[in-house]
Amino acid sequence: MKTFYTNESVVERIYSGADLMLPGVFKDGPFAENFADLCKGSACAVASFSGSPGSLQSSKALAVGLLEMSAADFKASGGKGVFVTVLHTARDRLTLEELATQPETVAACSPKKSSFCVEDFYFGPPVLEEVRIISSAAAPFFAAAGLVKGSAITQAETNQIVSAYVDSRKLRNSDNKSIIRADNLLLKVCEPNLLTEAPNSTLAQPLFQITYQDLITSLTRGLKVVYRLTFPPESGLQPFLTAGSKPPKLVLLETKVNGKDVTRISNLVTFGIDPKSFSRHLRTILACSVNVLDDTSHYTSAVQAQGAHAVRLSKLLTGEHNLFVPYLILLVFLHCGFLPPNKDI
Protein backbone atom coordinates (compact mmCIF):
# COMPACT_ATOMS: atom_id res chain seq x y z
CA MET A 1 0.00 0.00 0.00
CA LYS A 2 1.40 3.36 -1.01
CA THR A 3 2.00 6.06 1.61
CA PHE A 4 1.72 9.70 0.56
CA TYR A 5 3.30 12.43 2.68
CA THR A 6 2.06 15.91 3.40
CA ASN A 7 2.66 18.76 5.85
CA GLU A 8 1.51 18.58 9.46
CA SER A 9 -0.82 21.54 8.86
CA VAL A 10 -2.58 19.58 6.10
CA VAL A 11 -3.00 16.59 8.43
CA GLU A 12 -4.81 18.83 10.91
CA ARG A 13 -7.33 19.70 8.18
CA ILE A 14 -7.70 16.00 7.38
CA TYR A 15 -8.47 15.35 11.05
CA SER A 16 -11.24 17.95 10.71
CA GLY A 17 -12.83 16.03 7.83
CA ALA A 18 -11.02 17.24 4.71
CA ASP A 19 -9.71 14.99 1.95
CA LEU A 20 -6.09 15.13 0.80
CA MET A 21 -5.75 17.54 -2.12
CA LEU A 22 -3.02 17.07 -4.71
CA PRO A 23 -1.26 20.42 -4.03
CA GLY A 24 -0.58 19.22 -0.48
CA VAL A 25 1.14 15.98 -1.51
CA PHE A 26 4.94 15.80 -1.29
CA LYS A 27 5.99 14.92 -4.85
CA ASP A 28 9.79 15.09 -4.75
CA GLY A 29 12.68 14.02 -2.54
CA PRO A 30 12.88 11.33 0.14
CA PHE A 31 9.15 11.21 0.89
CA ALA A 32 7.90 11.05 -2.69
CA GLU A 33 6.02 8.00 -3.92
CA ASN A 34 6.11 6.70 -7.49
CA PHE A 35 3.25 8.43 -9.29
CA ALA A 36 3.74 6.52 -12.55
CA ASP A 37 1.75 3.49 -11.37
CA LEU A 38 -1.17 5.07 -9.52
CA CYS A 39 -4.31 2.95 -9.48
CA LYS A 40 -7.56 4.85 -8.98
CA GLY A 41 -9.66 3.37 -6.19
CA SER A 42 -6.77 1.56 -4.49
CA ALA A 43 -6.20 1.87 -0.75
CA CYS A 44 -3.39 4.13 0.46
CA ALA A 45 -2.07 5.76 3.62
CA VAL A 46 -1.36 9.39 4.49
CA ALA A 47 1.52 10.45 6.73
CA SER A 48 3.29 13.70 7.53
CA PHE A 49 6.82 15.03 7.70
CA SER A 50 8.36 17.75 9.80
CA GLY A 51 11.69 19.41 10.46
CA SER A 52 14.21 21.36 8.44
CA PRO A 53 15.36 20.22 4.97
CA GLY A 54 18.48 18.64 6.42
CA SER A 55 16.73 16.73 9.21
CA LEU A 56 13.27 15.75 8.02
CA GLN A 57 11.28 13.34 10.17
CA SER A 58 8.38 11.22 8.95
CA SER A 59 5.39 10.05 10.96
CA LYS A 60 3.58 6.73 10.93
CA ALA A 61 0.38 6.46 8.88
CA LEU A 62 -2.12 9.01 10.20
CA ALA A 63 -4.99 8.34 7.81
CA VAL A 64 -6.12 5.83 5.21
CA GLY A 65 -8.29 6.30 2.17
CA LEU A 66 -8.82 5.64 -1.52
CA LEU A 67 -6.89 7.14 -4.43
CA GLU A 68 -9.00 9.41 -6.62
CA MET A 69 -6.48 9.55 -9.47
CA SER A 70 -4.88 7.12 -11.87
CA ALA A 71 -1.44 7.80 -13.33
CA ALA A 72 -3.11 9.40 -16.36
CA ASP A 73 -5.36 11.53 -14.13
CA PHE A 74 -2.30 12.68 -12.20
CA LYS A 75 -0.52 13.82 -15.37
CA ALA A 76 -3.59 15.67 -16.63
CA SER A 77 -4.51 17.25 -13.29
CA GLY A 78 -2.28 20.28 -13.52
CA GLY A 79 -1.36 19.69 -9.89
CA LYS A 80 -4.91 20.27 -8.66
CA GLY A 81 -7.86 18.24 -7.42
CA VAL A 82 -8.78 15.68 -4.76
CA PHE A 83 -6.00 13.10 -4.55
CA VAL A 84 -7.16 10.87 -1.66
CA THR A 85 -10.65 10.44 -0.27
CA VAL A 86 -9.99 9.94 3.44
CA LEU A 87 -11.96 7.14 5.10
CA HIS A 88 -10.30 6.77 8.48
CA THR A 89 -7.89 8.87 10.59
CA ALA A 90 -5.83 8.37 13.72
CA ARG A 91 -8.17 10.69 15.64
CA ASP A 92 -11.59 9.49 14.59
CA ARG A 93 -14.03 7.75 16.88
CA LEU A 94 -13.19 4.24 15.68
CA THR A 95 -9.52 4.63 16.60
CA LEU A 96 -10.31 6.10 20.01
CA GLU A 97 -12.73 3.27 20.78
CA GLU A 98 -10.10 0.69 19.76
CA LEU A 99 -7.56 2.29 22.09
CA ALA A 100 -10.07 2.39 24.93
CA THR A 101 -10.84 -1.33 24.60
CA GLN A 102 -7.23 -2.55 24.42
CA PRO A 103 -6.57 -5.01 27.29
CA GLU A 104 -3.92 -4.09 29.81
CA THR A 105 -0.73 -6.11 29.59
CA VAL A 106 1.92 -6.69 32.21
CA ALA A 107 5.45 -6.47 30.87
CA ALA A 108 7.80 -9.25 31.92
CA CYS A 109 10.76 -6.88 31.74
CA SER A 110 11.73 -3.65 33.38
CA PRO A 111 9.77 -0.61 32.07
CA LYS A 112 13.08 0.79 30.84
CA LYS A 113 13.65 -2.23 28.61
CA SER A 114 12.17 -3.21 25.26
CA SER A 115 8.89 -5.12 25.38
CA PHE A 116 10.77 -7.91 23.61
CA CYS A 117 13.50 -8.33 26.21
CA VAL A 118 14.28 -11.83 27.47
CA GLU A 119 15.71 -12.04 30.98
CA ASP A 120 18.77 -9.76 31.02
CA PHE A 121 20.53 -10.81 27.83
CA TYR A 122 18.24 -9.85 24.95
CA PHE A 123 16.55 -6.48 24.49
CA GLY A 124 14.84 -6.81 21.14
CA PRO A 125 15.83 -7.20 17.49
CA PRO A 126 18.17 -4.77 15.77
CA VAL A 127 17.03 -2.38 13.08
CA LEU A 128 18.51 -3.64 9.82
CA GLU A 129 19.17 -1.01 7.15
CA GLU A 130 20.74 -1.23 3.73
CA VAL A 131 23.42 1.48 3.57
CA ARG A 132 26.06 2.60 1.11
CA ILE A 133 29.65 3.47 1.92
CA ILE A 134 30.66 6.91 0.69
CA SER A 135 33.51 6.76 -1.81
CA SER A 136 36.31 9.28 -2.34
CA ALA A 137 34.59 10.49 -5.53
CA ALA A 138 31.30 11.26 -3.73
CA ALA A 139 32.89 12.51 -0.50
CA PRO A 140 33.19 16.20 -1.54
CA PHE A 141 29.41 16.47 -1.90
CA PHE A 142 28.60 14.83 1.45
CA ALA A 143 31.29 16.75 3.35
CA ALA A 144 28.90 19.63 4.08
CA ALA A 145 26.66 17.16 5.93
CA GLY A 146 29.56 16.09 8.15
CA LEU A 147 30.16 12.82 6.30
CA VAL A 148 33.53 11.60 5.05
CA LYS A 149 34.88 8.82 2.88
CA GLY A 150 33.89 5.52 4.49
CA SER A 151 30.77 6.88 6.21
CA ALA A 152 27.58 4.83 5.87
CA ILE A 153 24.44 6.47 4.51
CA THR A 154 20.94 5.20 3.71
CA GLN A 155 19.05 5.99 0.52
CA ALA A 156 16.60 8.15 2.47
CA GLU A 157 19.45 10.13 4.05
CA THR A 158 20.99 10.63 0.61
CA ASN A 159 17.70 12.02 -0.70
CA GLN A 160 17.37 14.36 2.27
CA ILE A 161 20.90 15.73 1.87
CA VAL A 162 20.49 16.20 -1.89
CA SER A 163 17.12 17.94 -1.49
CA ALA A 164 18.52 20.23 1.20
CA TYR A 165 21.53 21.09 -0.95
CA VAL A 166 19.65 21.97 -4.14
CA ASP A 167 16.90 23.84 -2.28
CA SER A 168 19.27 25.89 -0.13
CA ARG A 169 21.15 26.97 -3.25
CA LYS A 170 17.99 27.43 -5.33
CA LEU A 171 19.22 25.08 -8.04
CA ARG A 172 15.81 23.77 -9.09
CA ASN A 173 14.40 24.86 -12.42
CA SER A 174 11.47 27.21 -11.75
CA ASP A 175 9.37 25.57 -14.47
CA ASN A 176 10.33 21.96 -13.75
CA LYS A 177 11.36 21.16 -10.19
CA SER A 178 12.91 17.84 -11.22
CA ILE A 179 15.57 19.64 -13.30
CA ILE A 180 18.59 20.73 -11.27
CA ARG A 181 21.08 23.37 -12.35
CA ALA A 182 24.58 21.95 -11.96
CA ASP A 183 26.87 24.22 -9.94
CA ASN A 184 30.63 23.71 -9.67
CA LEU A 185 30.35 21.04 -6.97
CA LEU A 186 27.72 19.06 -8.87
CA LEU A 187 29.81 19.28 -12.04
CA LYS A 188 32.64 17.70 -10.07
CA VAL A 189 30.68 14.76 -8.62
CA CYS A 190 28.10 14.03 -11.34
CA GLU A 191 28.65 11.56 -14.15
CA PRO A 192 29.35 13.63 -17.30
CA ASN A 193 27.08 11.50 -19.50
CA LEU A 194 24.09 12.35 -17.26
CA LEU A 195 24.57 16.10 -17.63
CA THR A 196 22.80 18.02 -20.39
CA GLU A 197 23.41 21.51 -21.66
CA ALA A 198 21.00 24.06 -20.22
CA PRO A 199 18.77 26.04 -22.65
CA ASN A 200 20.42 29.33 -21.63
CA SER A 201 23.96 27.99 -22.07
CA THR A 202 26.34 29.96 -24.30
CA LEU A 203 29.83 29.43 -25.65
CA ALA A 204 31.09 32.17 -23.36
CA GLN A 205 29.28 30.76 -20.33
CA PRO A 206 28.41 27.06 -20.70
CA LEU A 207 25.72 25.90 -18.28
CA PHE A 208 24.64 22.36 -17.50
CA GLN A 209 21.71 20.68 -15.80
CA ILE A 210 20.75 17.24 -14.53
CA THR A 211 17.53 15.59 -13.45
CA TYR A 212 17.00 15.00 -9.74
CA GLN A 213 16.95 11.23 -10.23
CA ASP A 214 20.15 11.28 -12.31
CA LEU A 215 21.79 13.36 -9.58
CA ILE A 216 20.90 10.67 -7.03
CA THR A 217 22.19 8.03 -9.44
CA SER A 218 25.49 9.87 -9.89
CA LEU A 219 26.06 10.08 -6.15
CA THR A 220 25.14 6.48 -5.34
CA ARG A 221 26.26 4.44 -8.35
CA GLY A 222 29.27 2.33 -7.53
CA LEU A 223 29.00 2.82 -3.77
CA LYS A 224 29.53 -0.39 -1.82
CA VAL A 225 26.29 -1.75 -0.35
CA VAL A 226 26.41 -3.19 3.18
CA TYR A 227 23.96 -3.53 6.07
CA ARG A 228 23.90 -1.59 9.32
CA LEU A 229 22.44 -3.15 12.46
CA THR A 230 21.33 -0.78 15.21
CA PHE A 231 20.37 -2.30 18.56
CA PRO A 232 17.94 -1.06 21.24
CA PRO A 233 19.66 1.56 23.45
CA GLU A 234 19.19 -0.51 26.62
CA SER A 235 21.27 -3.34 25.15
CA GLY A 236 24.44 -1.24 25.33
CA LEU A 237 25.50 -2.64 21.95
CA GLN A 238 27.05 -0.37 19.34
CA PRO A 239 25.79 -0.34 15.73
CA PHE A 240 27.97 -2.20 13.27
CA LEU A 241 28.23 -2.77 9.54
CA THR A 242 28.24 -6.15 7.85
CA ALA A 243 31.21 -7.13 5.73
CA GLY A 244 29.24 -8.32 2.71
CA SER A 245 26.49 -6.98 0.50
CA LYS A 246 23.95 -9.66 1.50
CA PRO A 247 21.66 -9.20 4.52
CA PRO A 248 22.80 -11.25 7.53
CA LYS A 249 20.89 -14.39 8.46
CA LEU A 250 20.24 -16.18 11.70
CA VAL A 251 20.76 -19.81 10.69
CA LEU A 252 18.82 -22.68 12.25
CA LEU A 253 20.06 -26.18 11.42
CA GLU A 254 18.61 -29.54 12.35
CA THR A 255 20.71 -32.60 11.53
CA LYS A 256 22.27 -35.76 12.91
CA VAL A 257 25.73 -35.99 14.44
CA ASN A 258 27.03 -39.47 15.27
CA GLY A 259 23.52 -40.81 14.75
CA LYS A 260 21.88 -38.38 17.19
CA ASP A 261 19.58 -35.47 16.42
CA VAL A 262 21.02 -32.02 17.13
CA THR A 263 19.78 -28.52 16.46
CA ARG A 264 22.21 -25.71 15.91
CA ILE A 265 21.63 -21.93 15.84
CA SER A 266 24.43 -19.76 14.52
CA ASN A 267 25.19 -16.08 13.95
CA LEU A 268 23.52 -15.12 17.24
CA VAL A 269 25.91 -12.29 18.11
CA THR A 270 25.05 -10.52 14.86
CA PHE A 271 21.51 -10.10 16.14
CA GLY A 272 22.46 -9.05 19.65
CA ILE A 273 21.96 -12.43 21.34
CA ASP A 274 24.68 -13.52 23.76
CA PRO A 275 25.41 -17.23 23.04
CA LYS A 276 26.21 -18.22 26.64
CA SER A 277 23.11 -16.58 28.08
CA PHE A 278 20.99 -17.96 25.25
CA SER A 279 22.28 -21.49 25.85
CA ARG A 280 21.26 -21.26 29.54
CA HIS A 281 17.85 -20.00 28.44
CA LEU A 282 17.43 -22.96 26.07
CA ARG A 283 18.38 -25.49 28.75
CA THR A 284 15.47 -24.23 30.81
CA ILE A 285 12.82 -24.30 28.10
CA LEU A 286 14.01 -27.41 26.21
CA ALA A 287 15.12 -29.46 29.22
CA CYS A 288 18.07 -30.88 27.31
CA SER A 289 21.80 -30.48 26.96
CA VAL A 290 22.75 -27.19 25.28
CA ASN A 291 26.26 -25.91 24.76
CA VAL A 292 28.14 -23.13 23.00
CA LEU A 293 30.32 -24.55 20.23
CA ASP A 294 34.01 -23.90 20.52
CA ASP A 295 34.64 -24.55 16.85
CA THR A 296 33.67 -21.31 15.12
CA SER A 297 35.64 -21.94 11.92
CA HIS A 298 32.40 -22.79 10.14
CA TYR A 299 29.83 -21.02 12.32
CA THR A 300 29.81 -17.68 14.09
CA SER A 301 28.56 -17.69 17.70
CA ALA A 302 26.78 -21.05 17.45
CA VAL A 303 24.71 -22.82 20.10
CA GLN A 304 23.86 -26.53 19.80
CA ALA A 305 21.00 -28.38 21.52
CA GLN A 306 20.59 -32.13 21.73
CA GLY A 307 17.46 -33.30 19.93
CA ALA A 308 15.29 -32.15 17.03
CA HIS A 309 13.99 -28.72 18.03
CA ALA A 310 13.95 -26.74 14.77
CA VAL A 311 10.20 -26.11 14.74
CA ARG A 312 10.04 -25.13 18.41
CA LEU A 313 13.10 -22.89 18.17
CA SER A 314 11.83 -21.19 15.02
CA LYS A 315 8.65 -20.29 16.94
CA LEU A 316 10.74 -19.08 19.87
CA LEU A 317 12.90 -16.85 17.68
CA THR A 318 10.01 -15.42 15.69
CA GLY A 319 7.81 -14.98 18.74
CA GLU A 320 9.64 -14.34 22.00
CA HIS A 321 12.66 -12.82 20.27
CA ASN A 322 10.60 -10.94 17.67
CA LEU A 323 12.86 -11.74 14.72
CA PHE A 324 10.03 -12.36 12.30
CA VAL A 325 11.54 -10.74 9.24
CA PRO A 326 11.94 -13.00 6.17
CA TYR A 327 15.61 -12.28 5.55
CA LEU A 328 16.63 -12.66 9.19
CA ILE A 329 15.91 -16.34 9.66
CA LEU A 330 16.93 -19.17 7.37
CA LEU A 331 15.68 -22.64 8.26
CA VAL A 332 17.78 -25.53 6.95
CA PHE A 333 16.90 -29.15 7.71
CA LEU A 334 19.71 -31.60 7.00
CA HIS A 335 19.72 -35.36 7.45
CA CYS A 336 23.35 -36.23 7.01
CA GLY A 337 26.33 -36.69 9.25
CA PHE A 338 28.03 -33.37 8.68
CA LEU A 339 27.27 -29.66 8.75
CA PRO A 340 28.37 -27.48 5.81
CA PRO A 341 30.12 -24.14 6.31
CA ASN A 342 27.82 -21.23 7.09
CA LYS A 343 28.90 -19.41 3.93
CA ASP A 344 27.51 -22.21 1.76
CA ILE A 345 24.01 -22.07 3.20
Coordinates of C-alpha atoms in Angstrom, one line a residue:
M1 CA 0.0 0.0 0.0
K2 CA 1.4 3.4 -1.0
T3 CA 2.0 6.1 1.6
F4 CA 1.7 9.7 0.6
Y5 CA 3.3 12.4 2.7
T6 CA 2.1 15.9 3.4
N7 CA 2.7 18.8 5.8
E8 CA 1.5 18.6 9.5
S9 CA -0.8 21.5 8.9
V10 CA -2.6 19.6 6.1
V11 CA -3.0 16.6 8.4
E12 CA -4.8 18.8 10.9
R13 CA -7.3 19.7 8.2
I14 CA -7.7 16.0 7.4
Y15 CA -8.5 15.4 11.1
S16 CA -11.2 17.9 10.7
G17 CA -12.8 16.0 7.8
A18 CA -11.0 17.2 4.7
D19 CA -9.7 15.0 2.0
L20 CA -6.1 15.1 0.8
M21 CA -5.8 17.5 -2.1
L22 CA -3.0 17.1 -4.7
P23 CA -1.3 20.4 -4.0
G24 CA -0.6 19.2 -0.5
V25 CA 1.1 16.0 -1.5
F26 CA 4.9 15.8 -1.3
K27 CA 6.0 14.9 -4.8
D28 CA 9.8 15.1 -4.8
G29 CA 12.7 14.0 -2.5
P30 CA 12.9 11.3 0.1
F31 CA 9.1 11.2 0.9
A32 CA 7.9 11.1 -2.7
E33 CA 6.0 8.0 -3.9
N34 CA 6.1 6.7 -7.5
F35 CA 3.2 8.4 -9.3
A36 CA 3.7 6.5 -12.6
D37 CA 1.8 3.5 -11.4
L38 CA -1.2 5.1 -9.5
C39 CA -4.3 2.9 -9.5
K40 CA -7.6 4.9 -9.0
G41 CA -9.7 3.4 -6.2
S42 CA -6.8 1.6 -4.5
A43 CA -6.2 1.9 -0.8
C44 CA -3.4 4.1 0.5
A45 CA -2.1 5.8 3.6
V46 CA -1.4 9.4 4.5
A47 CA 1.5 10.5 6.7
S48 CA 3.3 13.7 7.5
F49 CA 6.8 15.0 7.7
S50 CA 8.4 17.8 9.8
G51 CA 11.7 19.4 10.5
S52 CA 14.2 21.4 8.4
P53 CA 15.4 20.2 5.0
G54 CA 18.5 18.6 6.4
S55 CA 16.7 16.7 9.2
L56 CA 13.3 15.8 8.0
Q57 CA 11.3 13.3 10.2
S58 CA 8.4 11.2 8.9
S59 CA 5.4 10.0 11.0
K60 CA 3.6 6.7 10.9
A61 CA 0.4 6.5 8.9
L62 CA -2.1 9.0 10.2
A63 CA -5.0 8.3 7.8
V64 CA -6.1 5.8 5.2
G65 CA -8.3 6.3 2.2
L66 CA -8.8 5.6 -1.5
L67 CA -6.9 7.1 -4.4
E68 CA -9.0 9.4 -6.6
M69 CA -6.5 9.5 -9.5
S70 CA -4.9 7.1 -11.9
A71 CA -1.4 7.8 -13.3
A72 CA -3.1 9.4 -16.4
D73 CA -5.4 11.5 -14.1
F74 CA -2.3 12.7 -12.2
K75 CA -0.5 13.8 -15.4
A76 CA -3.6 15.7 -16.6
S77 CA -4.5 17.2 -13.3
G78 CA -2.3 20.3 -13.5
G79 CA -1.4 19.7 -9.9
K80 CA -4.9 20.3 -8.7
G81 CA -7.9 18.2 -7.4
V82 CA -8.8 15.7 -4.8
F83 CA -6.0 13.1 -4.5
V84 CA -7.2 10.9 -1.7
T85 CA -10.7 10.4 -0.3
V86 CA -10.0 9.9 3.4
L87 CA -12.0 7.1 5.1
H88 CA -10.3 6.8 8.5
T89 CA -7.9 8.9 10.6
A90 CA -5.8 8.4 13.7
R91 CA -8.2 10.7 15.6
D92 CA -11.6 9.5 14.6
R93 CA -14.0 7.8 16.9
L94 CA -13.2 4.2 15.7
T95 CA -9.5 4.6 16.6
L96 CA -10.3 6.1 20.0
E97 CA -12.7 3.3 20.8
E98 CA -10.1 0.7 19.8
L99 CA -7.6 2.3 22.1
A100 CA -10.1 2.4 24.9
T101 CA -10.8 -1.3 24.6
Q102 CA -7.2 -2.5 24.4
P103 CA -6.6 -5.0 27.3
E104 CA -3.9 -4.1 29.8
T105 CA -0.7 -6.1 29.6
V106 CA 1.9 -6.7 32.2
A107 CA 5.4 -6.5 30.9
A108 CA 7.8 -9.2 31.9
C109 CA 10.8 -6.9 31.7
S110 CA 11.7 -3.7 33.4
P111 CA 9.8 -0.6 32.1
K112 CA 13.1 0.8 30.8
K113 CA 13.7 -2.2 28.6
S114 CA 12.2 -3.2 25.3
S115 CA 8.9 -5.1 25.4
F116 CA 10.8 -7.9 23.6
C117 CA 13.5 -8.3 26.2
V118 CA 14.3 -11.8 27.5
E119 CA 15.7 -12.0 31.0
D120 CA 18.8 -9.8 31.0
F121 CA 20.5 -10.8 27.8
Y122 CA 18.2 -9.8 25.0
F123 CA 16.6 -6.5 24.5
G124 CA 14.8 -6.8 21.1
P125 CA 15.8 -7.2 17.5
P126 CA 18.2 -4.8 15.8
V127 CA 17.0 -2.4 13.1
L128 CA 18.5 -3.6 9.8
E129 CA 19.2 -1.0 7.2
E130 CA 20.7 -1.2 3.7
V131 CA 23.4 1.5 3.6
R132 CA 26.1 2.6 1.1
I133 CA 29.6 3.5 1.9
I134 CA 30.7 6.9 0.7
S135 CA 33.5 6.8 -1.8
S136 CA 36.3 9.3 -2.3
A137 CA 34.6 10.5 -5.5
A138 CA 31.3 11.3 -3.7
A139 CA 32.9 12.5 -0.5
P140 CA 33.2 16.2 -1.5
F141 CA 29.4 16.5 -1.9
F142 CA 28.6 14.8 1.4
A143 CA 31.3 16.8 3.4
A144 CA 28.9 19.6 4.1
A145 CA 26.7 17.2 5.9
G146 CA 29.6 16.1 8.2
L147 CA 30.2 12.8 6.3
V148 CA 33.5 11.6 5.0
K149 CA 34.9 8.8 2.9
G150 CA 33.9 5.5 4.5
S151 CA 30.8 6.9 6.2
A152 CA 27.6 4.8 5.9
I153 CA 24.4 6.5 4.5
T154 CA 20.9 5.2 3.7
Q155 CA 19.1 6.0 0.5
A156 CA 16.6 8.2 2.5
E157 CA 19.4 10.1 4.1
T158 CA 21.0 10.6 0.6
N159 CA 17.7 12.0 -0.7
Q160 CA 17.4 14.4 2.3
I161 CA 20.9 15.7 1.9
V162 CA 20.5 16.2 -1.9
S163 CA 17.1 17.9 -1.5
A164 CA 18.5 20.2 1.2
Y165 CA 21.5 21.1 -1.0
V166 CA 19.7 22.0 -4.1
D167 CA 16.9 23.8 -2.3
S168 CA 19.3 25.9 -0.1
R169 CA 21.2 27.0 -3.3
K170 CA 18.0 27.4 -5.3
L171 CA 19.2 25.1 -8.0
R172 CA 15.8 23.8 -9.1
N173 CA 14.4 24.9 -12.4
S174 CA 11.5 27.2 -11.8
D175 CA 9.4 25.6 -14.5
N176 CA 10.3 22.0 -13.8
K177 CA 11.4 21.2 -10.2
S178 CA 12.9 17.8 -11.2
I179 CA 15.6 19.6 -13.3
I180 CA 18.6 20.7 -11.3
R181 CA 21.1 23.4 -12.3
A182 CA 24.6 21.9 -12.0
D183 CA 26.9 24.2 -9.9
N184 CA 30.6 23.7 -9.7
L185 CA 30.4 21.0 -7.0
L186 CA 27.7 19.1 -8.9
L187 CA 29.8 19.3 -12.0
K188 CA 32.6 17.7 -10.1
V189 CA 30.7 14.8 -8.6
C190 CA 28.1 14.0 -11.3
E191 CA 28.7 11.6 -14.2
P192 CA 29.3 13.6 -17.3
N193 CA 27.1 11.5 -19.5
L194 CA 24.1 12.3 -17.3
L195 CA 24.6 16.1 -17.6
T196 CA 22.8 18.0 -20.4
E197 CA 23.4 21.5 -21.7
A198 CA 21.0 24.1 -20.2
P199 CA 18.8 26.0 -22.7
N200 CA 20.4 29.3 -21.6
S201 CA 24.0 28.0 -22.1
T202 CA 26.3 30.0 -24.3
L203 CA 29.8 29.4 -25.6
A204 CA 31.1 32.2 -23.4
Q205 CA 29.3 30.8 -20.3
P206 CA 28.4 27.1 -20.7
L207 CA 25.7 25.9 -18.3
F208 CA 24.6 22.4 -17.5
Q209 CA 21.7 20.7 -15.8
I210 CA 20.8 17.2 -14.5
T211 CA 17.5 15.6 -13.4
Y212 CA 17.0 15.0 -9.7
Q213 CA 16.9 11.2 -10.2
D214 CA 20.1 11.3 -12.3
L215 CA 21.8 13.4 -9.6
I216 CA 20.9 10.7 -7.0
T217 CA 22.2 8.0 -9.4
S218 CA 25.5 9.9 -9.9
L219 CA 26.1 10.1 -6.2
T220 CA 25.1 6.5 -5.3
R221 CA 26.3 4.4 -8.4
G222 CA 29.3 2.3 -7.5
L223 CA 29.0 2.8 -3.8
K224 CA 29.5 -0.4 -1.8
V225 CA 26.3 -1.7 -0.4
V226 CA 26.4 -3.2 3.2
Y227 CA 24.0 -3.5 6.1
R228 CA 23.9 -1.6 9.3
L229 CA 22.4 -3.1 12.5
T230 CA 21.3 -0.8 15.2
F231 CA 20.4 -2.3 18.6
P232 CA 17.9 -1.1 21.2
P233 CA 19.7 1.6 23.5
E234 CA 19.2 -0.5 26.6
S235 CA 21.3 -3.3 25.1
G236 CA 24.4 -1.2 25.3
L237 CA 25.5 -2.6 21.9
Q238 CA 27.1 -0.4 19.3
P239 CA 25.8 -0.3 15.7
F240 CA 28.0 -2.2 13.3
L241 CA 28.2 -2.8 9.5
T242 CA 28.2 -6.2 7.8
A243 CA 31.2 -7.1 5.7
G244 CA 29.2 -8.3 2.7
S245 CA 26.5 -7.0 0.5
K246 CA 24.0 -9.7 1.5
P247 CA 21.7 -9.2 4.5
P248 CA 22.8 -11.3 7.5
K249 CA 20.9 -14.4 8.5
L250 CA 20.2 -16.2 11.7
V251 CA 20.8 -19.8 10.7
L252 CA 18.8 -22.7 12.3
L253 CA 20.1 -26.2 11.4
E254 CA 18.6 -29.5 12.3
T255 CA 20.7 -32.6 11.5
K256 CA 22.3 -35.8 12.9
V257 CA 25.7 -36.0 14.4
N258 CA 27.0 -39.5 15.3
G259 CA 23.5 -40.8 14.7
K260 CA 21.9 -38.4 17.2
D261 CA 19.6 -35.5 16.4
V262 CA 21.0 -32.0 17.1
T263 CA 19.8 -28.5 16.5
R264 CA 22.2 -25.7 15.9
I265 CA 21.6 -21.9 15.8
S266 CA 24.4 -19.8 14.5
N267 CA 25.2 -16.1 14.0
L268 CA 23.5 -15.1 17.2
V269 CA 25.9 -12.3 18.1
T270 CA 25.1 -10.5 14.9
F271 CA 21.5 -10.1 16.1
G272 CA 22.5 -9.0 19.6
I273 CA 22.0 -12.4 21.3
D274 CA 24.7 -13.5 23.8
P275 CA 25.4 -17.2 23.0
K276 CA 26.2 -18.2 26.6
S277 CA 23.1 -16.6 28.1
F278 CA 21.0 -18.0 25.3
S279 CA 22.3 -21.5 25.9
R280 CA 21.3 -21.3 29.5
H281 CA 17.8 -20.0 28.4
L282 CA 17.4 -23.0 26.1
R283 CA 18.4 -25.5 28.7
T284 CA 15.5 -24.2 30.8
I285 CA 12.8 -24.3 28.1
L286 CA 14.0 -27.4 26.2
A287 CA 15.1 -29.5 29.2
C288 CA 18.1 -30.9 27.3
S289 CA 21.8 -30.5 27.0
V290 CA 22.7 -27.2 25.3
N291 CA 26.3 -25.9 24.8
V292 CA 28.1 -23.1 23.0
L293 CA 30.3 -24.5 20.2
D294 CA 34.0 -23.9 20.5
D295 CA 34.6 -24.6 16.8
T296 CA 33.7 -21.3 15.1
S297 CA 35.6 -21.9 11.9
H298 CA 32.4 -22.8 10.1
Y299 CA 29.8 -21.0 12.3
T300 CA 29.8 -17.7 14.1
S301 CA 28.6 -17.7 17.7
A302 CA 26.8 -21.0 17.4
V303 CA 24.7 -22.8 20.1
Q304 CA 23.9 -26.5 19.8
A305 CA 21.0 -28.4 21.5
Q306 CA 20.6 -32.1 21.7
G307 CA 17.5 -33.3 19.9
A308 CA 15.3 -32.2 17.0
H309 CA 14.0 -28.7 18.0
A310 CA 14.0 -26.7 14.8
V311 CA 10.2 -26.1 14.7
R312 CA 10.0 -25.1 18.4
L313 CA 13.1 -22.9 18.2
S314 CA 11.8 -21.2 15.0
K315 CA 8.7 -20.3 16.9
L316 CA 10.7 -19.1 19.9
L317 CA 12.9 -16.9 17.7
T318 CA 10.0 -15.4 15.7
G319 CA 7.8 -15.0 18.7
E320 CA 9.6 -14.3 22.0
H321 CA 12.7 -12.8 20.3
N322 CA 10.6 -10.9 17.7
L323 CA 12.9 -11.7 14.7
F324 CA 10.0 -12.4 12.3
V325 CA 11.5 -10.7 9.2
P326 CA 11.9 -13.0 6.2
Y327 CA 15.6 -12.3 5.6
L328 CA 16.6 -12.7 9.2
I329 CA 15.9 -16.3 9.7
L330 CA 16.9 -19.2 7.4
L331 CA 15.7 -22.6 8.3
V332 CA 17.8 -25.5 7.0
F333 CA 16.9 -29.1 7.7
L334 CA 19.7 -31.6 7.0
H335 CA 19.7 -35.4 7.5
C336 CA 23.4 -36.2 7.0
G337 CA 26.3 -36.7 9.3
F338 CA 28.0 -33.4 8.7
L339 CA 27.3 -29.7 8.7
P340 CA 28.4 -27.5 5.8
P341 CA 30.1 -24.1 6.3
N342 CA 27.8 -21.2 7.1
K343 CA 28.9 -19.4 3.9
D344 CA 27.5 -22.2 1.8
I345 CA 24.0 -22.1 3.2

